[in-house]
């Protein structure tokens, strides 16, 4: 092949050898810039983290770590940053931050009582409708206040049925999460519902007074019966976990809870169980509170939508979204996170969405794209992290934290996470270290996953977005390994002198 090109003018042909000579020099600044950029990223784990991995016989390939400076001139760390991983409950950060910006920090849910009948002299001649609006925090106290308003408005006796309207959400067909424990009554497994009451939890309290064991439950739902078989023991030192066991058995009339074990005099204990479906629990709680308020419901319980001609009797609003995401992130509440995820879907649902989970997935992806976050690894099933299917990369989660740092609602988002060594799921971790009180960290735990994500300070007081996710069939010692990520960051006192690899 010849370099002769007939179409080139004589001047350009004359300059061609000079161009070839100068090309390496012209490209040199660009190559230097790229090389310098590559060198400014730390691609190795901190030594203490590597040592912790080796001590627990875990490969560094199982750990994804991203640390990005939010202020200051620190060197970013990216290790296995683009691996698709299960984030466990750190996925809640995606859901809660999206909700803050898409719904707004003052967003509220409403729960309402309607009737299709007439009220005269305290008697409601018609049905009482309870319409759920997806409130994640409709606890017994707030339900009691709503029903107290109903009572104050003159309602005492209801001659019709108690009708529950659970139509607010278009529920997805989500597979039941296998928690490897075989206990379907664990409260953290409770799914979302348009009419979620008190997280569908029944609180059982056992106490030995005067040589006799008493078992009580709250709320006192009539369809739940207690079979007390606990043996009373003489006074002794009370254990941290009393030997009292609860075995729910389904019957034609409802649920019988067989309580067995033994309890020393002067000792007590408590546990929470999810025993009924959402409709049974909501109806049972309403009837229990109404009876306590001196009211009566003569009809039966059923599920139906509120008629268009029904009139409003009472309405209650939830706390602001800011308070709700605090409960979700501080205490890693799966049910509330799933409720919030569907609430996002319900708020932005279109005719093309088959259910509210699909709607939430669509709107969150669109929202991320507008922020310039190409979340190609993101897989959201229910938005809580209580899933074997959900995925994200450490880089994508760190980019979300970076965007949140610049958000007008950064303060609300950051304060919703556990404060290390002080509250939430980080309350007992990293005490007496430099990290204590200097990091807001969301945790995540599944059988094969340990994860942390949030914001932490280095030794110079600069704030970093930190994501560390470990996926391994046997994640022994993983929490201590992740803690070392935060400890290593806290010891970095001069970002400008951070070693570059």
GROMACS .gro file of C-alpha atoms in nm:
model
  501
    1UNK     CA    1   0.000   0.000   0.000
    2UNK     CA    2   0.129   0.346  -0.090
    3UNK     CA    3   0.083   0.670   0.105
    4UNK     CA    4   0.022   0.858  -0.223
    5UNK     CA    5  -0.333   0.999  -0.236
    6UNK     CA    6  -0.400   1.169  -0.570
    7UNK     CA    7  -0.689   1.378  -0.437
    8UNK     CA    8  -0.475   1.563  -0.183
    9UNK     CA    9  -0.367   1.912  -0.286
   10UNK     CA   10   0.012   1.969  -0.317
   11UNK     CA   11   0.036   2.171   0.010
   12UNK     CA   12  -0.139   1.903   0.215
   13UNK     CA   13   0.081   1.633   0.056
   14UNK     CA   14   0.383   1.834   0.159
   15UNK     CA   15   0.261   1.865   0.519
   16UNK     CA   16   0.176   1.496   0.556
   17UNK     CA   17   0.523   1.385   0.683
   18UNK     CA   18   0.520   1.669   0.937
   19UNK     CA   19   0.173   1.562   1.060
   20UNK     CA   20   0.300   1.206   1.112
   21UNK     CA   21   0.591   1.339   1.311
   22UNK     CA   22   0.375   1.561   1.535
   23UNK     CA   23   0.086   1.315   1.594
   24UNK     CA   24   0.247   1.142   1.901
   25UNK     CA   25   0.319   1.483   2.052
   26UNK     CA   26  -0.038   1.604   1.988
   27UNK     CA   27  -0.188   1.295   2.155
   28UNK     CA   28   0.050   1.300   2.453
   29UNK     CA   29  -0.149   1.551   2.666
   30UNK     CA   30  -0.469   1.348   2.619
   31UNK     CA   31  -0.294   1.025   2.717
   32UNK     CA   32  -0.142   1.194   3.021
   33UNK     CA   33  -0.485   1.323   3.125
   34UNK     CA   34  -0.644   0.976   3.095
   35UNK     CA   35  -0.356   0.817   3.284
   36UNK     CA   36  -0.377   1.076   3.559
   37UNK     CA   37  -0.751   1.020   3.590
   38UNK     CA   38  -0.698   0.644   3.617
   39UNK     CA   39  -0.432   0.694   3.885
   40UNK     CA   40  -0.671   0.912   4.090
   41UNK     CA   41  -0.896   0.615   4.157
   42UNK     CA   42  -0.801   0.373   4.431
   43UNK     CA   43  -0.872   0.020   4.310
   44UNK     CA   44  -0.748  -0.172   4.612
   45UNK     CA   45  -0.915  -0.252   4.942
   46UNK     CA   46  -0.782  -0.094   5.263
   47UNK     CA   47  -0.523  -0.326   5.427
   48UNK     CA   48  -0.739  -0.380   5.735
   49UNK     CA   49  -1.029  -0.492   5.515
   50UNK     CA   50  -0.805  -0.732   5.324
   51UNK     CA   51  -0.681  -0.876   5.654
   52UNK     CA   52  -1.038  -0.918   5.781
   53UNK     CA   53  -1.132  -1.103   5.461
   54UNK     CA   54  -0.835  -1.337   5.494
   55UNK     CA   55  -0.908  -1.399   5.862
   56UNK     CA   56  -1.260  -1.511   5.770
   57UNK     CA   57  -1.142  -1.706   5.462
   58UNK     CA   58  -1.343  -1.494   5.221
   59UNK     CA   59  -1.229  -1.394   4.873
   60UNK     CA   60  -1.198  -1.025   4.790
   61UNK     CA   61  -1.410  -1.100   4.482
   62UNK     CA   62  -1.710  -1.139   4.716
   63UNK     CA   63  -1.685  -0.776   4.832
   64UNK     CA   64  -1.785  -0.464   4.637
   65UNK     CA   65  -1.670  -0.131   4.781
   66UNK     CA   66  -1.720   0.225   4.658
   67UNK     CA   67  -1.619   0.534   4.855
   68UNK     CA   68  -1.674   0.875   4.697
   69UNK     CA   69  -1.581   1.210   4.855
   70UNK     CA   70  -1.877   1.443   4.891
   71UNK     CA   71  -1.651   1.736   4.980
   72UNK     CA   72  -1.275   1.774   5.004
   73UNK     CA   73  -1.023   1.631   4.757
   74UNK     CA   74  -1.016   1.265   4.858
   75UNK     CA   75  -0.930   0.979   4.626
   76UNK     CA   76  -1.235   0.767   4.531
   77UNK     CA   77  -1.220   0.394   4.597
   78UNK     CA   78  -1.382   0.154   4.349
   79UNK     CA   79  -1.342  -0.220   4.402
   80UNK     CA   80  -1.569  -0.460   4.213
   81UNK     CA   81  -1.784  -0.152   4.163
   82UNK     CA   82  -1.973  -0.274   3.858
   83UNK     CA   83  -2.063  -0.623   3.974
   84UNK     CA   84  -2.435  -0.697   3.998
   85UNK     CA   85  -2.501  -0.781   4.365
   86UNK     CA   86  -2.791  -0.842   4.600
   87UNK     CA   87  -2.799  -0.532   4.825
   88UNK     CA   88  -3.040  -0.671   5.087
   89UNK     CA   89  -3.200  -0.386   5.285
   90UNK     CA   90  -2.970  -0.116   5.148
   91UNK     CA   91  -3.217  -0.123   4.857
   92UNK     CA   92  -3.447   0.074   5.090
   93UNK     CA   93  -3.227   0.377   5.018
   94UNK     CA   94  -3.337   0.370   4.654
   95UNK     CA   95  -3.704   0.350   4.752
   96UNK     CA   96  -3.696   0.615   5.025
   97UNK     CA   97  -3.489   0.870   4.832
   98UNK     CA   98  -3.709   0.826   4.525
   99UNK     CA   99  -4.017   0.878   4.742
  100UNK     CA  100  -3.872   1.196   4.895
  101UNK     CA  101  -3.823   1.355   4.555
  102UNK     CA  102  -4.121   1.210   4.368
  103UNK     CA  103  -4.387   1.229   4.642
  104UNK     CA  104  -4.233   1.507   4.851
  105UNK     CA  105  -4.125   1.516   5.217
  106UNK     CA  106  -4.470   1.626   5.338
  107UNK     CA  107  -4.664   1.358   5.152
  108UNK     CA  108  -4.939   1.195   5.362
  109UNK     CA  109  -5.169   0.895   5.333
  110UNK     CA  110  -5.534   0.901   5.439
  111UNK     CA  111  -5.769   0.647   5.595
  112UNK     CA  112  -6.143   0.708   5.592
  113UNK     CA  113  -6.478   0.588   5.728
  114UNK     CA  114  -6.784   0.611   5.502
  115UNK     CA  115  -7.144   0.498   5.525
  116UNK     CA  116  -7.427   0.429   5.282
  117UNK     CA  117  -7.687   0.459   5.557
  118UNK     CA  118  -7.846   0.718   5.784
  119UNK     CA  119  -7.750   0.819   6.135
  120UNK     CA  120  -8.015   0.890   6.397
  121UNK     CA  121  -7.988   0.896   6.778
  122UNK     CA  122  -7.648   0.722   6.770
  123UNK     CA  123  -7.768   0.438   6.546
  124UNK     CA  124  -7.619   0.401   6.199
  125UNK     CA  125  -7.879   0.226   5.987
  126UNK     CA  126  -7.648   0.104   5.714
  127UNK     CA  127  -7.299  -0.028   5.649
  128UNK     CA  128  -6.975   0.115   5.785
  129UNK     CA  129  -6.698   0.130   5.523
  130UNK     CA  130  -6.329   0.154   5.616
  131UNK     CA  131  -6.126   0.266   5.314
  132UNK     CA  132  -5.750   0.216   5.326
  133UNK     CA  133  -5.518   0.455   5.145
  134UNK     CA  134  -5.197   0.255   5.183
  135UNK     CA  135  -5.084   0.422   5.508
  136UNK     CA  136  -4.761   0.246   5.621
  137UNK     CA  137  -4.801   0.373   5.978
  138UNK     CA  138  -5.165   0.316   6.070
  139UNK     CA  139  -5.094   0.176   6.416
  140UNK     CA  140  -5.347   0.093   6.688
  141UNK     CA  141  -5.315   0.433   6.854
  142UNK     CA  142  -5.398   0.621   6.535
  143UNK     CA  143  -5.679   0.381   6.448
  144UNK     CA  144  -5.820   0.436   6.798
  145UNK     CA  145  -5.813   0.815   6.744
  146UNK     CA  146  -5.990   0.780   6.410
  147UNK     CA  147  -6.260   0.563   6.567
  148UNK     CA  148  -6.284   0.803   6.860
  149UNK     CA  149  -6.368   1.075   6.604
  150UNK     CA  150  -6.636   0.845   6.465
  151UNK     CA  151  -6.776   0.800   6.814
  152UNK     CA  152  -6.760   1.176   6.881
  153UNK     CA  153  -6.959   1.236   6.563
  154UNK     CA  154  -7.249   1.052   6.722
  155UNK     CA  155  -7.208   0.694   6.597
  156UNK     CA  156  -7.262   0.427   6.862
  157UNK     CA  157  -7.447   0.131   6.710
  158UNK     CA  158  -7.393   0.004   6.356
  159UNK     CA  159  -7.677  -0.210   6.224
  160UNK     CA  160  -7.507  -0.297   5.897
  161UNK     CA  161  -7.182  -0.471   5.804
  162UNK     CA  162  -6.822  -0.370   5.856
  163UNK     CA  163  -6.697  -0.337   5.499
  164UNK     CA  164  -6.326  -0.308   5.421
  165UNK     CA  165  -6.218  -0.130   5.103
  166UNK     CA  166  -5.871  -0.258   5.010
  167UNK     CA  167  -5.871  -0.138   4.650
  168UNK     CA  168  -5.614   0.143   4.671
  169UNK     CA  169  -5.323  -0.071   4.550
  170UNK     CA  170  -5.314  -0.285   4.239
  171UNK     CA  171  -5.121  -0.566   4.400
  172UNK     CA  172  -4.852  -0.756   4.208
  173UNK     CA  173  -4.828  -1.134   4.207
  174UNK     CA  174  -4.509  -1.150   4.414
  175UNK     CA  175  -4.366  -1.482   4.526
  176UNK     CA  176  -4.350  -1.541   4.902
  177UNK     CA  177  -4.003  -1.477   5.042
  178UNK     CA  178  -3.832  -1.788   5.178
  179UNK     CA  179  -3.661  -1.678   5.498
  180UNK     CA  180  -3.495  -2.019   5.552
  181UNK     CA  181  -3.657  -2.038   5.894
  182UNK     CA  182  -3.988  -2.198   5.807
  183UNK     CA  183  -4.182  -1.953   6.027
  184UNK     CA  184  -4.452  -1.772   5.830
  185UNK     CA  185  -4.563  -1.584   6.141
  186UNK     CA  186  -4.258  -1.357   6.164
  187UNK     CA  187  -4.367  -0.991   6.147
  188UNK     CA  188  -4.087  -0.891   5.908
  189UNK     CA  189  -4.247  -1.115   5.644
  190UNK     CA  190  -4.578  -0.924   5.645
  191UNK     CA  191  -4.665  -0.804   5.295
  192UNK     CA  192  -4.813  -0.469   5.192
  193UNK     CA  193  -5.184  -0.394   5.176
  194UNK     CA  194  -5.410  -0.099   5.102
  195UNK     CA  195  -5.548  -0.138   5.455
  196UNK     CA  196  -5.237  -0.221   5.657
  197UNK     CA  197  -5.322  -0.195   6.027
  198UNK     CA  198  -5.050  -0.199   6.294
  199UNK     CA  199  -4.816  -0.388   6.058
  200UNK     CA  200  -5.056  -0.680   6.114
  201UNK     CA  201  -4.873  -0.768   6.436
  202UNK     CA  202  -5.022  -0.924   6.751
  203UNK     CA  203  -4.821  -0.857   7.068
  204UNK     CA  204  -4.814  -1.136   7.327
  205UNK     CA  205  -4.702  -1.065   7.684
  206UNK     CA  206  -4.625  -1.340   7.934
  207UNK     CA  207  -4.576  -1.272   8.307
  208UNK     CA  208  -4.560  -1.477   8.625
  209UNK     CA  209  -4.738  -1.300   8.911
  210UNK     CA  210  -4.786  -1.473   9.243
  211UNK     CA  211  -4.699  -1.815   9.104
  212UNK     CA  212  -4.947  -1.794   8.816
  213UNK     CA  213  -4.855  -1.733   8.452
  214UNK     CA  214  -5.071  -1.488   8.260
  215UNK     CA  215  -5.071  -1.447   7.882
  216UNK     CA  216  -5.225  -1.138   7.724
  217UNK     CA  217  -5.239  -1.010   7.369
  218UNK     CA  218  -5.281  -0.675   7.197
  219UNK     CA  219  -5.507  -0.614   7.017
  220UNK     CA  220  -5.752  -0.861   7.178
  221UNK     CA  221  -5.895  -1.001   6.854
  222UNK     CA  222  -6.185  -1.238   6.915
  223UNK     CA  223  -6.082  -1.486   6.646
  224UNK     CA  224  -5.748  -1.548   6.822
  225UNK     CA  225  -5.766  -1.778   7.125
  226UNK     CA  226  -5.486  -1.846   7.377
  227UNK     CA  227  -5.418  -2.196   7.512
  228UNK     CA  228  -5.189  -2.126   7.809
  229UNK     CA  229  -4.971  -2.428   7.898
  230UNK     CA  230  -4.675  -2.241   8.051
  231UNK     CA  231  -4.538  -2.391   8.373
  232UNK     CA  232  -4.492  -2.152   8.665
  233UNK     CA  233  -4.153  -2.175   8.841
  234UNK     CA  234  -4.034  -2.032   9.176
  235UNK     CA  235  -3.861  -1.695   9.179
  236UNK     CA  236  -3.520  -1.696   9.008
  237UNK     CA  237  -3.298  -1.474   8.797
  238UNK     CA  238  -3.494  -1.371   8.489
  239UNK     CA  239  -3.330  -1.471   8.159
  240UNK     CA  240  -3.291  -1.231   7.870
  241UNK     CA  241  -3.507  -1.461   7.655
  242UNK     CA  242  -3.767  -1.645   7.867
  243UNK     CA  243  -3.843  -2.005   7.776
  244UNK     CA  244  -4.191  -1.931   7.644
  245UNK     CA  245  -4.291  -2.067   7.303
  246UNK     CA  246  -4.588  -1.976   7.082
  247UNK     CA  247  -4.737  -2.224   6.837
  248UNK     CA  248  -5.027  -2.089   6.625
  249UNK     CA  249  -5.276  -2.349   6.499
  250UNK     CA  250  -5.545  -2.268   6.243
  251UNK     CA  251  -5.898  -2.377   6.337
  252UNK     CA  252  -6.243  -2.335   6.182
  253UNK     CA  253  -6.312  -2.049   6.425
  254UNK     CA  254  -5.981  -1.867   6.372
  255UNK     CA  255  -5.639  -1.924   6.531
  256UNK     CA  256  -5.548  -2.095   6.857
  257UNK     CA  257  -5.206  -2.001   6.994
  258UNK     CA  258  -5.064  -2.279   7.213
  259UNK     CA  259  -4.824  -2.119   7.460
  260UNK     CA  260  -4.581  -2.355   7.632
  261UNK     CA  261  -4.254  -2.345   7.827
  262UNK     CA  262  -4.176  -2.220   8.175
  263UNK     CA  263  -4.148  -1.886   8.351
  264UNK     CA  264  -4.008  -1.799   8.693
  265UNK     CA  265  -4.205  -1.584   8.938
  266UNK     CA  266  -4.150  -1.213   8.881
  267UNK     CA  267  -4.033  -1.263   8.523
  268UNK     CA  268  -4.198  -1.156   8.200
  269UNK     CA  269  -4.143  -1.159   7.827
  270UNK     CA  270  -4.305  -1.056   7.501
  271UNK     CA  271  -4.312  -1.147   7.135
  272UNK     CA  272  -4.483  -1.034   6.816
  273UNK     CA  273  -4.657  -1.263   6.569
  274UNK     CA  274  -4.845  -1.222   6.242
  275UNK     CA  275  -5.137  -1.465   6.263
  276UNK     CA  276  -5.419  -1.343   6.037
  277UNK     CA  277  -5.457  -1.211   5.685
  278UNK     CA  278  -5.494  -0.837   5.635
  279UNK     CA  279  -5.874  -0.840   5.619
  280UNK     CA  280  -5.915  -1.056   5.930
  281UNK     CA  281  -5.669  -0.846   6.128
  282UNK     CA  282  -5.815  -0.509   6.027
  283UNK     CA  283  -6.171  -0.618   6.101
  284UNK     CA  284  -6.068  -0.774   6.432
  285UNK     CA  285  -5.880  -0.461   6.540
  286UNK     CA  286  -6.173  -0.233   6.446
  287UNK     CA  287  -6.423  -0.447   6.636
  288UNK     CA  288  -6.195  -0.466   6.939
  289UNK     CA  289  -6.148  -0.089   6.958
  290UNK     CA  290  -6.514  -0.015   6.884
  291UNK     CA  291  -6.620  -0.247   7.167
  292UNK     CA  292  -6.374  -0.073   7.400
  293UNK     CA  293  -6.534   0.262   7.304
  294UNK     CA  294  -6.876   0.128   7.397
  295UNK     CA  295  -6.994   0.073   7.042
  296UNK     CA  296  -7.156  -0.224   6.864
  297UNK     CA  297  -7.138  -0.364   6.511
  298UNK     CA  298  -7.428  -0.599   6.439
  299UNK     CA  299  -7.340  -0.710   6.087
  300UNK     CA  300  -7.063  -0.929   5.944
  301UNK     CA  301  -6.721  -0.847   5.799
  302UNK     CA  302  -6.668  -0.836   5.423
  303UNK     CA  303  -6.451  -0.686   5.149
  304UNK     CA  304  -6.598  -0.439   4.897
  305UNK     CA  305  -6.537  -0.096   4.745
  306UNK     CA  306  -6.695   0.216   4.889
  307UNK     CA  307  -7.007   0.305   4.685
  308UNK     CA  308  -6.993   0.629   4.488
  309UNK     CA  309  -7.288   0.769   4.683
  310UNK     CA  310  -7.144   0.695   5.029
  311UNK     CA  311  -7.079   0.990   5.256
  312UNK     CA  312  -6.767   1.058   5.463
  313UNK     CA  313  -6.791   1.011   5.840
  314UNK     CA  314  -6.430   1.049   5.956
  315UNK     CA  315  -6.083   1.084   5.807
  316UNK     CA  316  -5.729   1.053   5.943
  317UNK     CA  317  -5.398   1.149   5.786
  318UNK     CA  318  -5.065   0.973   5.834
  319UNK     CA  319  -4.747   1.140   5.959
  320UNK     CA  320  -4.541   1.310   5.688
  321UNK     CA  321  -4.328   1.097   5.457
  322UNK     CA  322  -4.015   1.225   5.634
  323UNK     CA  323  -4.121   1.046   5.953
  324UNK     CA  324  -4.216   0.731   5.763
  325UNK     CA  325  -3.879   0.696   5.587
  326UNK     CA  326  -3.709   0.739   5.924
  327UNK     CA  327  -3.887   0.429   6.053
  328UNK     CA  328  -3.804   0.244   5.732
  329UNK     CA  329  -3.431   0.319   5.730
  330UNK     CA  330  -3.351   0.340   6.100
  331UNK     CA  331  -3.515   0.006   6.182
  332UNK     CA  332  -3.510  -0.154   5.835
  333UNK     CA  333  -3.886  -0.205   5.830
  334UNK     CA  334  -3.957  -0.430   5.533
  335UNK     CA  335  -4.336  -0.399   5.538
  336UNK     CA  336  -4.332  -0.019   5.544
  337UNK     CA  337  -4.076  -0.011   5.262
  338UNK     CA  338  -4.292  -0.239   5.048
  339UNK     CA  339  -4.592  -0.021   5.131
  340UNK     CA  340  -4.400   0.289   5.021
  341UNK     CA  341  -4.288   0.117   4.699
  342UNK     CA  342  -4.648   0.041   4.602
  343UNK     CA  343  -4.749   0.393   4.705
  344UNK     CA  344  -4.505   0.528   4.446
  345UNK     CA  345  -4.663   0.302   4.188
  346UNK     CA  346  -5.017   0.400   4.284
  347UNK     CA  347  -4.932   0.771   4.263
  348UNK     CA  348  -4.790   0.744   3.910
  349UNK     CA  349  -4.984   0.447   3.771
  350UNK     CA  350  -5.091   0.464   3.407
  351UNK     CA  351  -5.315   0.238   3.202
  352UNK     CA  352  -5.003   0.065   3.068
  353UNK     CA  353  -4.897  -0.056   3.416
  354UNK     CA  354  -5.026  -0.403   3.503
  355UNK     CA  355  -4.978  -0.340   3.876
  356UNK     CA  356  -4.833  -0.086   4.116
  357UNK     CA  357  -4.498  -0.266   4.147
  358UNK     CA  358  -4.443  -0.232   3.772
  359UNK     CA  359  -4.549   0.132   3.792
  360UNK     CA  360  -4.300   0.196   4.073
  361UNK     CA  361  -4.020   0.025   3.881
  362UNK     CA  362  -4.095   0.236   3.575
  363UNK     CA  363  -4.112   0.569   3.756
  364UNK     CA  364  -3.794   0.504   3.959
  365UNK     CA  365  -3.596   0.412   3.647
  366UNK     CA  366  -3.717   0.726   3.473
  367UNK     CA  367  -3.628   0.938   3.775
  368UNK     CA  368  -3.276   0.788   3.791
  369UNK     CA  369  -3.225   0.844   3.420
  370UNK     CA  370  -3.309   1.215   3.460
  371UNK     CA  371  -3.033   1.231   3.721
  372UNK     CA  372  -2.788   1.077   3.475
  373UNK     CA  373  -2.768   0.746   3.663
  374UNK     CA  374  -2.767   0.460   3.415
  375UNK     CA  375  -2.875   0.185   3.654
  376UNK     CA  376  -2.827  -0.107   3.416
  377UNK     CA  377  -2.780  -0.350   3.706
  378UNK     CA  378  -3.088  -0.236   3.899
  379UNK     CA  379  -3.355  -0.499   3.959
  380UNK     CA  380  -3.638  -0.403   4.195
  381UNK     CA  381  -3.901  -0.653   4.304
  382UNK     CA  382  -4.059  -0.493   4.611
  383UNK     CA  383  -3.825  -0.206   4.702
  384UNK     CA  384  -3.737  -0.338   5.049
  385UNK     CA  385  -3.440  -0.564   4.979
  386UNK     CA  386  -3.628  -0.860   5.128
  387UNK     CA  387  -3.583  -1.046   4.803
  388UNK     CA  388  -3.362  -1.303   4.636
  389UNK     CA  389  -3.409  -1.124   4.304
  390UNK     CA  390  -3.323  -0.758   4.368
  391UNK     CA  391  -2.990  -0.637   4.233
  392UNK     CA  392  -2.779  -0.324   4.199
  393UNK     CA  393  -2.409  -0.242   4.164
  394UNK     CA  394  -2.208  -0.065   4.432
  395UNK     CA  395  -2.129   0.213   4.185
  396UNK     CA  396  -2.498   0.272   4.109
  397UNK     CA  397  -2.590   0.287   4.477
  398UNK     CA  398  -2.300   0.525   4.546
  399UNK     CA  399  -2.411   0.747   4.257
  400UNK     CA  400  -2.757   0.760   4.412
  401UNK     CA  401  -2.602   0.868   4.744
  402UNK     CA  402  -2.400   1.129   4.559
  403UNK     CA  403  -2.716   1.267   4.397
  404UNK     CA  404  -2.897   1.266   4.732
  405UNK     CA  405  -2.614   1.468   4.886
  406UNK     CA  406  -2.695   1.748   4.639
  407UNK     CA  407  -3.073   1.716   4.684
  408UNK     CA  408  -3.281   1.984   4.859
  409UNK     CA  409  -3.398   1.700   5.084
  410UNK     CA  410  -3.049   1.576   5.174
  411UNK     CA  411  -3.095   1.652   5.543
  412UNK     CA  412  -3.419   1.453   5.564
  413UNK     CA  413  -3.268   1.161   5.375
  414UNK     CA  414  -2.941   1.142   5.570
  415UNK     CA  415  -3.108   1.176   5.910
  416UNK     CA  416  -3.339   0.883   5.827
  417UNK     CA  417  -3.043   0.642   5.843
  418UNK     CA  418  -2.905   0.483   6.160
  419UNK     CA  419  -2.645   0.689   6.344
  420UNK     CA  420  -2.350   0.460   6.406
  421UNK     CA  421  -2.320   0.333   6.766
  422UNK     CA  422  -2.626   0.534   6.869
  423UNK     CA  423  -2.955   0.417   6.717
  424UNK     CA  424  -3.136   0.193   6.472
  425UNK     CA  425  -2.970  -0.118   6.332
  426UNK     CA  426  -2.622   0.034   6.391
  427UNK     CA  427  -2.686   0.099   6.760
  428UNK     CA  428  -2.451  -0.172   6.888
  429UNK     CA  429  -2.183  -0.152   6.619
  430UNK     CA  430  -1.853   0.037   6.622
  431UNK     CA  431  -1.887   0.168   6.975
  432UNK     CA  432  -1.572   0.327   7.114
  433UNK     CA  433  -1.434   0.392   6.766
  434UNK     CA  434  -1.377   0.709   6.567
  435UNK     CA  435  -1.679   0.618   6.355
  436UNK     CA  436  -1.923   0.641   6.647
  437UNK     CA  437  -2.158   0.933   6.589
  438UNK     CA  438  -1.978   1.027   6.266
  439UNK     CA  439  -2.168   0.816   6.014
  440UNK     CA  440  -2.525   0.759   5.902
  441UNK     CA  441  -2.530   0.403   5.769
  442UNK     CA  442  -2.810   0.181   5.637
  443UNK     CA  443  -2.750  -0.189   5.691
  444UNK     CA  444  -2.859  -0.493   5.494
  445UNK     CA  445  -2.871  -0.858   5.594
  446UNK     CA  446  -2.984  -1.176   5.421
  447UNK     CA  447  -2.861  -1.532   5.453
  448UNK     CA  448  -2.589  -1.475   5.193
  449UNK     CA  449  -2.566  -1.095   5.204
  450UNK     CA  450  -2.417  -0.835   5.434
  451UNK     CA  451  -2.423  -0.471   5.328
  452UNK     CA  452  -2.377  -0.113   5.444
  453UNK     CA  453  -2.444   0.212   5.259
  454UNK     CA  454  -2.462   0.574   5.364
  455UNK     CA  455  -2.239   0.864   5.463
  456UNK     CA  456  -1.932   0.866   5.686
  457UNK     CA  457  -1.661   1.116   5.778
  458UNK     CA  458  -1.288   1.076   5.739
  459UNK     CA  459  -1.030   1.192   5.995
  460UNK     CA  460  -1.027   1.541   5.845
  461UNK     CA  461  -1.402   1.582   5.887
  462UNK     CA  462  -1.488   1.540   5.519
  463UNK     CA  463  -1.799   1.341   5.428
  464UNK     CA  464  -1.792   1.038   5.197
  465UNK     CA  465  -2.059   0.827   5.034
  466UNK     CA  466  -1.979   0.467   5.131
  467UNK     CA  467  -2.115   0.144   4.986
  468UNK     CA  468  -1.985  -0.199   5.084
  469UNK     CA  469  -2.175  -0.513   4.984
  470UNK     CA  470  -2.063  -0.870   5.043
  471UNK     CA  471  -2.235  -1.158   4.866
  472UNK     CA  472  -2.118  -1.506   4.967
  473UNK     CA  473  -2.285  -1.839   5.051
  474UNK     CA  474  -2.115  -1.831   5.391
  475UNK     CA  475  -2.061  -1.467   5.492
  476UNK     CA  476  -1.895  -1.546   5.825
  477UNK     CA  477  -1.757  -1.237   5.997
  478UNK     CA  478  -1.893  -1.015   5.721
  479UNK     CA  479  -2.027  -0.746   5.954
  480UNK     CA  480  -1.680  -0.701   6.107
  481UNK     CA  481  -1.533  -0.679   5.757
  482UNK     CA  482  -1.777  -0.405   5.657
  483UNK     CA  483  -1.709  -0.221   5.982
  484UNK     CA  484  -1.340  -0.211   5.885
  485UNK     CA  485  -1.435  -0.022   5.568
  486UNK     CA  486  -1.574   0.256   5.787
  487UNK     CA  487  -1.286   0.239   6.036
  488UNK     CA  488  -1.029   0.265   5.757
  489UNK     CA  489  -1.203   0.574   5.620
  490UNK     CA  490  -1.213   0.739   5.961
  491UNK     CA  491  -0.833   0.709   5.987
  492UNK     CA  492  -0.773   0.902   5.662
  493UNK     CA  493  -0.676   1.244   5.792
  494UNK     CA  494  -0.522   1.399   5.483
  495UNK     CA  495  -0.711   1.319   5.164
  496UNK     CA  496  -0.445   1.485   4.950
  497UNK     CA  497  -0.185   1.237   5.073
  498UNK     CA  498  -0.402   0.928   5.030
  499UNK     CA  499  -0.209   0.654   4.855
  500UNK     CA  500  -0.307   0.615   4.491
  501UNK     CA  501  -0.304   0.278   4.324
   0.00000   0.00000   0.00000
